[in-house]
Coordinates of C-alpha atoms in Angstrom, one line a residue:
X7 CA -12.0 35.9 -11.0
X8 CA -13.4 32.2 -10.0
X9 CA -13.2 30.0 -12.8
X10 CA -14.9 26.4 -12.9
X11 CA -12.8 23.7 -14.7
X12 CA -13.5 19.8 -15.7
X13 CA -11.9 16.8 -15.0
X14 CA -12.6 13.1 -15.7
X15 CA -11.6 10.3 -13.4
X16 CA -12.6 6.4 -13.0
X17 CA -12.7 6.9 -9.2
X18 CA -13.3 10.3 -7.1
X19 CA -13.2 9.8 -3.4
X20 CA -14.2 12.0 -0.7
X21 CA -12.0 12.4 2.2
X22 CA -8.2 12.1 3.0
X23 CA -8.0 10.1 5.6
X24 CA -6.9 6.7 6.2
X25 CA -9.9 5.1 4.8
X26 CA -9.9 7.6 2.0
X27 CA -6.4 7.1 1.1
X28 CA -6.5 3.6 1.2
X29 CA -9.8 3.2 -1.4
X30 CA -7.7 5.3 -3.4
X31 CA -4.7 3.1 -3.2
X32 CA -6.4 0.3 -4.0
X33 CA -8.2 1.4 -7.0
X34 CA -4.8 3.1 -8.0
X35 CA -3.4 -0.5 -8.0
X36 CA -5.7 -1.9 -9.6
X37 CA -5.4 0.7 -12.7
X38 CA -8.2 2.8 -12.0
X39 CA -7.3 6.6 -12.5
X40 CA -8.1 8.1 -8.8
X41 CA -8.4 11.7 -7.3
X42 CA -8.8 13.0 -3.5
X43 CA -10.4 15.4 -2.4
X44 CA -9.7 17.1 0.9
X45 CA -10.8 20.2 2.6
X46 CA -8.7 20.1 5.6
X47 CA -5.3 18.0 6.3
X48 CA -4.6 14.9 4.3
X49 CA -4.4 11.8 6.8
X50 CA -7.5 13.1 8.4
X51 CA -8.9 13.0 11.9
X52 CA -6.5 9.9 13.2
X53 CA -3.8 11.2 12.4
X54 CA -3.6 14.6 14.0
X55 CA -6.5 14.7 16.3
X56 CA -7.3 11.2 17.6
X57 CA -5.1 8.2 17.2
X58 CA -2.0 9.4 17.0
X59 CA -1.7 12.1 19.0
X60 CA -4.1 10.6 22.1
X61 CA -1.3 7.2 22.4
X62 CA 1.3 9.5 22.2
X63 CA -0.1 11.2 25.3
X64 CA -1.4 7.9 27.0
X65 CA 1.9 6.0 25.9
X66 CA 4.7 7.7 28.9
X67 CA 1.6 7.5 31.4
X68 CA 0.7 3.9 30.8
X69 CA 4.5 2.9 31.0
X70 CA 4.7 4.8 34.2
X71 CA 2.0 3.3 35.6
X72 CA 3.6 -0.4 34.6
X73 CA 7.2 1.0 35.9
X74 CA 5.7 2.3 39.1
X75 CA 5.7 -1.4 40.5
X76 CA 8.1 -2.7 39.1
X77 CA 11.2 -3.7 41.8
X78 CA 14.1 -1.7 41.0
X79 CA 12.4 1.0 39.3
X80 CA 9.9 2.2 41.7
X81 CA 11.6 5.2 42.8
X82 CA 13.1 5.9 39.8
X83 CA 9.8 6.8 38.5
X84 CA 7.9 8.3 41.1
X85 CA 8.4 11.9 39.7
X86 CA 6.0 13.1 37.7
X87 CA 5.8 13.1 33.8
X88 CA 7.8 15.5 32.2
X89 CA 5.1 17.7 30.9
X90 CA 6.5 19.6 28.3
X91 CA 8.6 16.3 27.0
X92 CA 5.2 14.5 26.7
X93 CA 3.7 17.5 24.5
X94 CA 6.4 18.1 22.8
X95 CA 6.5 14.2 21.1
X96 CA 2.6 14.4 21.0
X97 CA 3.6 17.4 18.7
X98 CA 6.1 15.2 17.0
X99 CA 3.3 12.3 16.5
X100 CA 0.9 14.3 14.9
X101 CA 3.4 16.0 12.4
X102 CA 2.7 19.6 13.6
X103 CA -0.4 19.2 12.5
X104 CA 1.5 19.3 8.4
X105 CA 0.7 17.4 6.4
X106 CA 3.6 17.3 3.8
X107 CA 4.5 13.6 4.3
X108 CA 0.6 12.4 4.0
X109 CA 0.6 14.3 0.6
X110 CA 4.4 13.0 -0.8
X111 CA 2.8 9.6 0.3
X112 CA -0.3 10.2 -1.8
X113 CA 1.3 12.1 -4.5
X114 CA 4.3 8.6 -4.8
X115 CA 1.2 6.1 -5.0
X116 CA -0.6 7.8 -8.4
X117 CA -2.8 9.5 -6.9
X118 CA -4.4 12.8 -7.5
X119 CA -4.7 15.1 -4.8
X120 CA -7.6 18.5 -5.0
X121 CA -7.8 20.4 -2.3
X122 CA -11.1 22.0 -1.5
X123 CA -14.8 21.1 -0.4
X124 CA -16.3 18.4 -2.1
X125 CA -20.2 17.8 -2.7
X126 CA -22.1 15.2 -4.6
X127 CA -23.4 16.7 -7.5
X128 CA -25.5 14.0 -9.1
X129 CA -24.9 11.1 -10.7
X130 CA -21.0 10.3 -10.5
X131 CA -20.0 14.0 -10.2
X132 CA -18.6 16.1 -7.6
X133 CA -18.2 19.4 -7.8
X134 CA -15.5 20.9 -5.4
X135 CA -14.8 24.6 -4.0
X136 CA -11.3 25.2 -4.2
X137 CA -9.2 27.3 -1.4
X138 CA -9.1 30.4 -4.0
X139 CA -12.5 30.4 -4.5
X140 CA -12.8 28.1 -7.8
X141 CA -14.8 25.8 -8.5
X142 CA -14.0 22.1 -10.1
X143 CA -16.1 19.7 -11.5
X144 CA -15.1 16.0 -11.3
X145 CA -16.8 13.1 -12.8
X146 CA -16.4 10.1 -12.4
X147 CA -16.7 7.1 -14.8
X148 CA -17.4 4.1 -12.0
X149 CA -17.1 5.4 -8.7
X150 CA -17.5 8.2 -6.0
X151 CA -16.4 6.6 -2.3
X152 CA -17.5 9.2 0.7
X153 CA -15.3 9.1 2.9
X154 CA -15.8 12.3 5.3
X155 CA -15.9 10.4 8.6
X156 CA -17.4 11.5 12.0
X157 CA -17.2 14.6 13.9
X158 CA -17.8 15.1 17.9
X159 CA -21.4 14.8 18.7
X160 CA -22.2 18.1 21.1
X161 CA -25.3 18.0 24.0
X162 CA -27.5 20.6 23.2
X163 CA -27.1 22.8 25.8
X164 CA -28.0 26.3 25.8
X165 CA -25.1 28.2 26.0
X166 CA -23.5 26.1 24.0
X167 CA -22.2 29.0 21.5
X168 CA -20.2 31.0 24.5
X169 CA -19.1 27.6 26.5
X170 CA -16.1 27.0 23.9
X171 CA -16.3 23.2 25.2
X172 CA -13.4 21.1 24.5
X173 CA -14.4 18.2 22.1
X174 CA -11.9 15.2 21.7
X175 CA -9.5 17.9 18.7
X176 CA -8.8 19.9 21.7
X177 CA -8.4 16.9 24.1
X178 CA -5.8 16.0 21.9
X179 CA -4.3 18.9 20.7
X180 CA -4.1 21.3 24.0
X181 CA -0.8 22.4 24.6
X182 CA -1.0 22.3 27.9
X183 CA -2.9 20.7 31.2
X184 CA -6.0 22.8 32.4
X185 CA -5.3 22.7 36.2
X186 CA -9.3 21.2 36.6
X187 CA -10.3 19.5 33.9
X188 CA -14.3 18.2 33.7
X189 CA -15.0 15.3 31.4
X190 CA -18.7 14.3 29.9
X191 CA -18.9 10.4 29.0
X192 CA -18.3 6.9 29.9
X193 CA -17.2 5.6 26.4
X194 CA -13.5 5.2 25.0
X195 CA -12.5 9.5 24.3
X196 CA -13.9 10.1 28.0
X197 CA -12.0 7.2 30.0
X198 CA -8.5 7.5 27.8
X199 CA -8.6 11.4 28.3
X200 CA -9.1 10.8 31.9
X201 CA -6.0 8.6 32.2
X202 CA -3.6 10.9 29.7
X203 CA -4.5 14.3 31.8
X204 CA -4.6 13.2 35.3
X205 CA -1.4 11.9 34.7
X206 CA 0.0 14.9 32.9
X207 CA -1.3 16.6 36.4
X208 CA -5.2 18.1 35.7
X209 CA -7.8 17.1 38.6
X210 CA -10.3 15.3 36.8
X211 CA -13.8 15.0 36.9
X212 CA -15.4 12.2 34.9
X213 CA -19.0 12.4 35.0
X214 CA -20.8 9.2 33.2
X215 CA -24.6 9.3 32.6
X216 CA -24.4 5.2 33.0
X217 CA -24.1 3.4 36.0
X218 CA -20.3 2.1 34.7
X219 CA -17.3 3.0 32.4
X220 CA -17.2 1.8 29.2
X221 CA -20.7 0.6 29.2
X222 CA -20.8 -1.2 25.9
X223 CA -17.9 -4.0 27.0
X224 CA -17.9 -6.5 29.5
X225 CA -18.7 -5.2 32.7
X226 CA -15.2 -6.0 34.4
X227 CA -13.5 -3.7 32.3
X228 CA -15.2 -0.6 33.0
X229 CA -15.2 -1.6 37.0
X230 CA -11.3 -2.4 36.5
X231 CA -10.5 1.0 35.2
X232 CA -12.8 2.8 37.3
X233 CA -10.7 1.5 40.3
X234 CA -7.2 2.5 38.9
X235 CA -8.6 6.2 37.4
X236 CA -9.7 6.8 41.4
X237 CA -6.6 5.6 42.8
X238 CA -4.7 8.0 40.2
X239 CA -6.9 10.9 41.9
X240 CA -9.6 10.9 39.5
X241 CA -13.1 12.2 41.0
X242 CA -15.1 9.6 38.7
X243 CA -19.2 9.9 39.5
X244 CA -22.1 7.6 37.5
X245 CA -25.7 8.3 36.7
X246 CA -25.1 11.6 36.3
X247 CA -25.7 14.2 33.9
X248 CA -24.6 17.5 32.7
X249 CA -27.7 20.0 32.8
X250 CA -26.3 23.1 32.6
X251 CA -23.0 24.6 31.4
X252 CA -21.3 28.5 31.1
X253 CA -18.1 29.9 31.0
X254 CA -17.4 32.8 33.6
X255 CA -16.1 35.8 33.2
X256 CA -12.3 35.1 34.4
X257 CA -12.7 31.9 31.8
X258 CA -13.4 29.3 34.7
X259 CA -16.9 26.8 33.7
X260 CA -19.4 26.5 35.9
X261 CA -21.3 23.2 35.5
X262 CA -25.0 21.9 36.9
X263 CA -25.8 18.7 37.2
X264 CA -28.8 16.4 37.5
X265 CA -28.7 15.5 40.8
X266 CA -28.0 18.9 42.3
X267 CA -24.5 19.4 42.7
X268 CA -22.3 22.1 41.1
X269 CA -18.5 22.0 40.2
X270 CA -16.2 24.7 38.6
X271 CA -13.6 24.0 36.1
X272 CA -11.0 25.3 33.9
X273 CA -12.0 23.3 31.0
X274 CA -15.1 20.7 29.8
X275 CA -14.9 18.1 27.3
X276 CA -17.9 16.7 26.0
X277 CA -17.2 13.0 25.2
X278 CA -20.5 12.1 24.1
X279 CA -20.1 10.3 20.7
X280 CA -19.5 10.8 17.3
X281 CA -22.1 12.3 14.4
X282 CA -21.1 12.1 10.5
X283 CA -19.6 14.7 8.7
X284 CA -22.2 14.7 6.0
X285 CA -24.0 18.0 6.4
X286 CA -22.9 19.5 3.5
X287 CA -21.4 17.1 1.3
X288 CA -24.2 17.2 -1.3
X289 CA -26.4 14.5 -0.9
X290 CA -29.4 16.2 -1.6
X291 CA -28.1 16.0 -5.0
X292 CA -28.7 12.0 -5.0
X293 CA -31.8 11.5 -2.6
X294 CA -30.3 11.3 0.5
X295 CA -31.0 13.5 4.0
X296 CA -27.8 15.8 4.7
X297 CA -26.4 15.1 8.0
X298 CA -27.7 11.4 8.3
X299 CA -25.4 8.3 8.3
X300 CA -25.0 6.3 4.9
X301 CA -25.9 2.8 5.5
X302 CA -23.6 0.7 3.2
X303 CA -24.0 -2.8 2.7
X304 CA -21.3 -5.4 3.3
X305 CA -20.0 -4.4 -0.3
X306 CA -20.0 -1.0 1.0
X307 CA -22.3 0.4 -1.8
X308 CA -24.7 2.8 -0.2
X309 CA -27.8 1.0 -1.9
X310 CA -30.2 3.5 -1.5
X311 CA -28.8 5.3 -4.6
X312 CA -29.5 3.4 -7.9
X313 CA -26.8 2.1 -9.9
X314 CA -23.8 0.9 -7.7
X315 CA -21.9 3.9 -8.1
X316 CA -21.7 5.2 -4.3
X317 CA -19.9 4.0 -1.8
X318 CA -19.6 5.1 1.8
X319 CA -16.6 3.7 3.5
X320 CA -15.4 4.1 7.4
X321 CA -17.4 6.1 10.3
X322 CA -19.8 7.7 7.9
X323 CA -21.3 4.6 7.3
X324 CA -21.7 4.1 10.9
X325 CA -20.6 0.1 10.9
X326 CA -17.9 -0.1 13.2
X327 CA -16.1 3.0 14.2
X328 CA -12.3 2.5 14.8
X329 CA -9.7 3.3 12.2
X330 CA -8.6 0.3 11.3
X331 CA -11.6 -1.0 10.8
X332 CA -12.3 1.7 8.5
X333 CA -9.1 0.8 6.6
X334 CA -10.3 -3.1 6.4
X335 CA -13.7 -2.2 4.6
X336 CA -11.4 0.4 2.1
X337 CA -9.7 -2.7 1.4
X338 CA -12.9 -4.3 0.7
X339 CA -14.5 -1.1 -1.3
X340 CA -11.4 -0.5 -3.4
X341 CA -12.1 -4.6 -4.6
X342 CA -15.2 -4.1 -5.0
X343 CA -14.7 -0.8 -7.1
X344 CA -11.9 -2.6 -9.3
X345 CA -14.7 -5.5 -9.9
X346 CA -17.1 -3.2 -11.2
X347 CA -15.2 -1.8 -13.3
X348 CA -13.6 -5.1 -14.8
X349 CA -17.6 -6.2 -15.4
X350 CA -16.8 -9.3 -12.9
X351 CA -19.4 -10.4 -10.7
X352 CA -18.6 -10.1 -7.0
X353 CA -18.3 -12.6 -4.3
X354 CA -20.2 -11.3 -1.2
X355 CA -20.2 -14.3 0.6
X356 CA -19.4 -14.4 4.5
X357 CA -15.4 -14.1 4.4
X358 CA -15.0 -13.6 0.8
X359 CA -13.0 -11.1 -1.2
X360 CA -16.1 -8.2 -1.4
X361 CA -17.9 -8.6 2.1
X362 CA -16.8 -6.8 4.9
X363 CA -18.1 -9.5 7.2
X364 CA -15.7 -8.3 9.9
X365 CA -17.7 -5.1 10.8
X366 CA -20.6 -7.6 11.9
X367 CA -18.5 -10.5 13.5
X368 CA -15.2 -9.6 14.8
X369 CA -14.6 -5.6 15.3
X370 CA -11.1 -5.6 17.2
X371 CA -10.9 -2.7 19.3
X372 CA -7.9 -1.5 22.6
X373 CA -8.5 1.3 25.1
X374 CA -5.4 2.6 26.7
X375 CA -6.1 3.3 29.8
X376 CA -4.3 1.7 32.8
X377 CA -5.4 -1.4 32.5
X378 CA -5.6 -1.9 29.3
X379 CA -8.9 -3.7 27.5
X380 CA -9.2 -5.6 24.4
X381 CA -12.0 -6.7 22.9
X382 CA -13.2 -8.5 19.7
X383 CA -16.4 -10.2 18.9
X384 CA -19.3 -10.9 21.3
X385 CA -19.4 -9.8 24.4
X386 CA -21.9 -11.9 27.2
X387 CA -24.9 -9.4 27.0
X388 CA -24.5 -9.0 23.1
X389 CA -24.9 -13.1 23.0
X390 CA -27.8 -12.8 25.2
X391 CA -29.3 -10.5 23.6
X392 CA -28.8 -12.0 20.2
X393 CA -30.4 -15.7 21.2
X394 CA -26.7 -17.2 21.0
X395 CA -25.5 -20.5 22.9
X396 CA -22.3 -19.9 24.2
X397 CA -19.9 -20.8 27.3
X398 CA -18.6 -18.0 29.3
X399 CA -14.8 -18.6 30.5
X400 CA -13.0 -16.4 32.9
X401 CA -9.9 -16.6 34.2
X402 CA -7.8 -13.9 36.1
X403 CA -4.4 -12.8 34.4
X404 CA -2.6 -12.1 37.4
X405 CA -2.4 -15.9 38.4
X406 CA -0.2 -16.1 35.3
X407 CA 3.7 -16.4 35.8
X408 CA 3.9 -14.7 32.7
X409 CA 2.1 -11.8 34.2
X410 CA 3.6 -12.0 37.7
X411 CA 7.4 -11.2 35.5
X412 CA 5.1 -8.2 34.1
X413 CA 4.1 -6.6 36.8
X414 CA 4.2 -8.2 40.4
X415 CA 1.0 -6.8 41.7
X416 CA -0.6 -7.3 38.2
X417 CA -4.8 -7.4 38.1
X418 CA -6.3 -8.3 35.3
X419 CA -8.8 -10.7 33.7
X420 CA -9.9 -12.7 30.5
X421 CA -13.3 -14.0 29.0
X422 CA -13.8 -15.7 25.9
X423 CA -16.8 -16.8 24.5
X424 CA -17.4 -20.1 23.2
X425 CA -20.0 -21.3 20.9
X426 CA -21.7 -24.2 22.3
X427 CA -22.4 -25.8 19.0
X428 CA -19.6 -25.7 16.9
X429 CA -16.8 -25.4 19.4
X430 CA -15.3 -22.0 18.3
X431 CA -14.7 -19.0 19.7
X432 CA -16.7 -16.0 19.5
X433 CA -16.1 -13.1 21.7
X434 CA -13.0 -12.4 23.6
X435 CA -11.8 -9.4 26.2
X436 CA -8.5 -9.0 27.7
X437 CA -8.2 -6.3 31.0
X438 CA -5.6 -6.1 32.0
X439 CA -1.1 -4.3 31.3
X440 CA -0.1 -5.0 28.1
X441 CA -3.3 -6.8 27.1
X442 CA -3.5 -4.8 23.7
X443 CA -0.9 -7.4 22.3
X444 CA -3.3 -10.3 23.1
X445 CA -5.7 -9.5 20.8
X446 CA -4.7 -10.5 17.1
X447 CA -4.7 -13.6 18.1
X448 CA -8.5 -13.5 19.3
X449 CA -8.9 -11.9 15.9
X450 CA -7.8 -14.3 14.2
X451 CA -9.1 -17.5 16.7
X452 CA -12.6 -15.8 15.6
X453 CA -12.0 -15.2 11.9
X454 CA -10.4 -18.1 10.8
X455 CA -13.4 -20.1 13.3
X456 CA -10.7 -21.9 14.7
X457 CA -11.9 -25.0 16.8
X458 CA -11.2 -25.0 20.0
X459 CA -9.7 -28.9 19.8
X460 CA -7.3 -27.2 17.4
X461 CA -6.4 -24.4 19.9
X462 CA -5.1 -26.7 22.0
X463 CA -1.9 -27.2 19.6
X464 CA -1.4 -23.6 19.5
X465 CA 1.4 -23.5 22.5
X466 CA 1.8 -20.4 24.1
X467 CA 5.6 -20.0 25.5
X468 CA 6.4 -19.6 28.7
X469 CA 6.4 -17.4 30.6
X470 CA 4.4 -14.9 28.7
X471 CA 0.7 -13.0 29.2
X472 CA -0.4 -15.1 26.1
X473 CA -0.3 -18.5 28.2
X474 CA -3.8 -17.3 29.5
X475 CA -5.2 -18.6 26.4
X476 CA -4.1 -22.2 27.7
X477 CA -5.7 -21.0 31.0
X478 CA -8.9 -20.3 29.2
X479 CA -9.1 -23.8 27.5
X480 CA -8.3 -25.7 30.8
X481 CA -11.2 -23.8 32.6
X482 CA -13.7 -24.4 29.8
X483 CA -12.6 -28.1 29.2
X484 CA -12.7 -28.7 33.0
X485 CA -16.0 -27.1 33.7

C-alpha cells in the first residue's frame, strides 16, 4: 500500500536540471543540507533534448559548411553527411537519454536525490508523488527553489490532439530525417533545426510569421542566414502563418496557410516559444496562478510570496532563457539562499554578489546556424527603444586577414554599441564562421564597463577573427 513519509531539509529544490543542480550545489557548499526532486531525467531538458543533442547535430553540418570552401578540402567534403554517424554521436551526446552519470554527479556532491512529482505544499513544504505511488513530504527550514523550466509553447489549432506535431524533444531526438520536413517559427529552435535537417537531407520548409529570421537580433543576422538556409535548399517564406494543420491517413501532414497556399509534409515542428512548466507544481498552495511565469527579483526571490522563502531560478522565471544564463542566476540564488540562512544582510547592488544584474544587461546568447551569430547586450532597436545614446559601429568580418585564413569566401559582420556618454560598450553581435568564440570577450567588455580608451590596449593577435575588435574601434574613433 502507498505510504507517506517525512523528511526535513534546509533547502528543497524543484527540478534537476542544470539550474537545479547547481542551486543545490551551491547551497550544498555552503553547508546547507539539500534535496532534488525530479520527475523525469536528472540534467533536465539541455541535456537530452535541447543543448546537447541540437550542437551535436548542427556541429558536422556547420564544419561542413566551413570545409566546403576551404582549398584543398573542397572535394573531400562534398558528400553528404554520414547520417547514421551524425545520429549515432547525437545519441552519444545526450547519454541515451540515461541519466546515471547526472545522478553519480549529484549523488558525489552531497546531495539528495527523490525521484517523483514535486508540488508546493504551503509554506516551505513540498510534498512529492513518488514512482510507486508514495507519497513524501519534505520541508524545508530556509528554502524551496522552483526550478521546473519551460516547455514548448503549442498554436492552438484544432486538430491539435491527432496532428502528433513535432515540438523541439522530437527535433532533437528523431532518429532519423523525415524526407519533408515543415518548420513553424523564426526564432532560435526554428532557424538551428532548419540548418541541422536540411543538411542531414530533409527538404525544409521554414514558415516565419515575421517579415525576417531571428526577429529579436539585429537585422543582419536573420538576412545573413536567411541567404545561406536558401542556398542550402531551404524553401524559407515570411509573413506567413500556419492556419490549419492534420495528419492524413498514410501519416503525411497537410498544412493551410494564411495566405492561401497549401504544402504536404512528413513531419511539422512547431517552433513557437517556450511556456513554464508550472501547471501543476502546487502553487495554488501559496497564492500564485498555476501555469503562469514566477517573476523573481534580481535576488531571485519570487516576492509575491511573504517571507523570502521562494525562489524561482532559470526559464520559469522568464528572465533570460538560455541555459547558462539559468546556471549564472543559480549561482546567484544558492548565495543568496546561504545568506539567509547565515542571518547576513545581502548586497543587491548592480554587480554585486546577490543581484543577477546580468539577466537585464548582458544576456550572452550563439545560434548555430551557418553563419553563426553572437549576441550580448543591446541591440540598435532595443537602445532606441529604451531612450539610450549610443554609436552604432559596423564593420564587415570578411575584410579581415584573420577571416580570409578562415574561410576565403568568408561573409560576415560586426556591430557594437557604444555608449555616447561614458565611452563603454553596450551591445555587441557577431555574424558570421566561428563567431561564437568572439563573444566572451563582449561579455566581459560589457560587464566589467570597460572603457573604450582602455580597449585600445587589449591587442588582438594576428591574424585571427578577434582583430575585428581593433576594426571596430578604428571605425568608431575615425567617424
Amino acid at each position: 500500500m502507498p505510504t507517506e513519509n517525512i523528511r526535513t531539509y534546509d533547502v528543497i529544490v524543484i527540478g534537476a536540471g542544470p539550474v537545479g543542480e547547481n542551486v543545490a550545489d551551491r547551497t550544498t557548499a555552503a553547508g546547507l543540507s539539500t534535496v532534488i526532486v525530479e520527475s523525469e531525467l536528472a540534467g533536465g531538458e539541455c541535456s537530452y533534448w535541447a543543448c546537447e543533442p541540437s550542437k551535436a547535430l548542427l556541429r558536422p553540418a556547420l564544419l561542413r559548411a566551413d570545409a566546403m570552401h576551404v582549398p584543398g578540402l573542397d572535394p573531400a567534403v562534398k558528400n553528404p553527411l554520414d547520417v547514421e554517424a551524425v545520429l549515432a554521436h547525437r545519441n552519444r551526446m545526450s547519454a541515451d537519454w540515461k541519466d546515471d552519470g547526472q545522478v553519480e554527479w549529484i549523488k558525489s556532491a552531497g546531495i539528495d536525490l527523490l525521484r517523483g512529482h514535486g508540488r508546493l505544499d504551503g509554506v516551505r513544504e513540498v510534498s512529492v508523488q513518488t514512482p510507486d505511488g508514495d507519497t513524501v513530504r519534505l520541508r524545508a527550514r530556509h528554502a524551496v527553489a522552483v526550478c521546473t523550466g519551460s516547455r514548448a509553447a503549442l498554436p492552438d489549432l484544432p486538430g491539435m490532439d491527432t496532428l502528433r506535431p513535432w515540438t523541439s524533444r522530437e527535433a532533437t531526438s528523431a532518429q532519423r530525417p523525415p524526407g519533408r520536413l515543415a518548420i513553424v517559427g523564426a526564432g532560435v529552435v526554428g532557424v538551428e533545426m532548419a540548418t541541422a535537417w536540411q543538411a542531414l537531407g530533409s527538404r525544409v520548409t521554414l514558415l516565419a510569421r515575421e517579415d525576417g529570421l531571428l526577429p529579436r537580433m539585429e537585422p543582419f543576422a536573420g538576412e545573413l542566414v536567411t541567404e545561406r538556409l536558401r542556398e542550402a535548399g531551404a524553401d524559407v517564406r515570411f509573413d506567413v502563418s500556419v492556419v490549419a494543420a492534420r495528419r492524413l491517413g498514410d501519416g503525411e501532414v497537410r498544412i493551410t496557410l494564411s495566405d492561401g497556399d497549401e504544402l504536404t509534409a512528413d513531419e511539422i515542428l512547431f517552433a513557437t516559444g517556450r511556456a513554464p512548466r508550472s501547471e501543476d507544481i502546487g502553487l495554488g498552495t501559496v497564492g500564485l496562478t498555476p501555469g503562469d511565469w514566477l517573476p523573481a527579483d534580481d535576488s531571485l526571490t519570487v516576492t509575491a510570496v511573504p517571507g523570502n522563502w521562494l525562489y524561482a531560478v532559470g526559464d520559469v522565471n522568464r528572465r533570460a532563457l538560455f541555459t547558462h544564463q539559468g546556471k549564472y542566476q543559480a549561482r546567484i540564488a544558492g548565495a543568496v539562499i546561504a545568506a539567509r540562512a547565515r542571518g547576513e544582510e545581502l548586497d543587491t547592488d548592480r554587480w554585486a554578489p546577490h543581484s543577477s544584474t546580468a539577466d537585464l544587461e548582458a544576456v550572452p546568447g550563439v545560434v548555430f546556424t551557418d553563419p553563426e551569430v553572437a549576441s550580448v547586450g543591446l541591440t540598435a532597436a532595443q537602445a532606441e527603444r529604451d531612450g539610450r545614446a549610443v554609436d552604432v559601429v559596423d564593420y564587415e568580418i570578411g575584410h579581415l586577414a584573420g577571416a580570409v585564413q578562415y574561410r576565403p569566401d568568408y561573409r560576415g559582420r560586426a556591430r557594437v554599441l557604444i555608449d555616447r556618454d561614458r565611452h563603454v560598450v553596450v551591445g555587441a553581435t557577431f555574424v558570421g564562421p566561428g563567431v561564437g568564440e568572439l563573444l566572451y570577450s563582449a561579455t566581459v567588455a560589457i560587464t566589467g564597463e570597460v572603457p573604450v580608451e582602455r580597449l585600445w590596449h587589449a591587442v588582438p593577435a594576428f591574424p585571427t577573427i578577434s582583430e575585428v575588435w581593433l576594426r571596430l574601434l578604428e571605425t568608431w574613433r575615425d567617424s
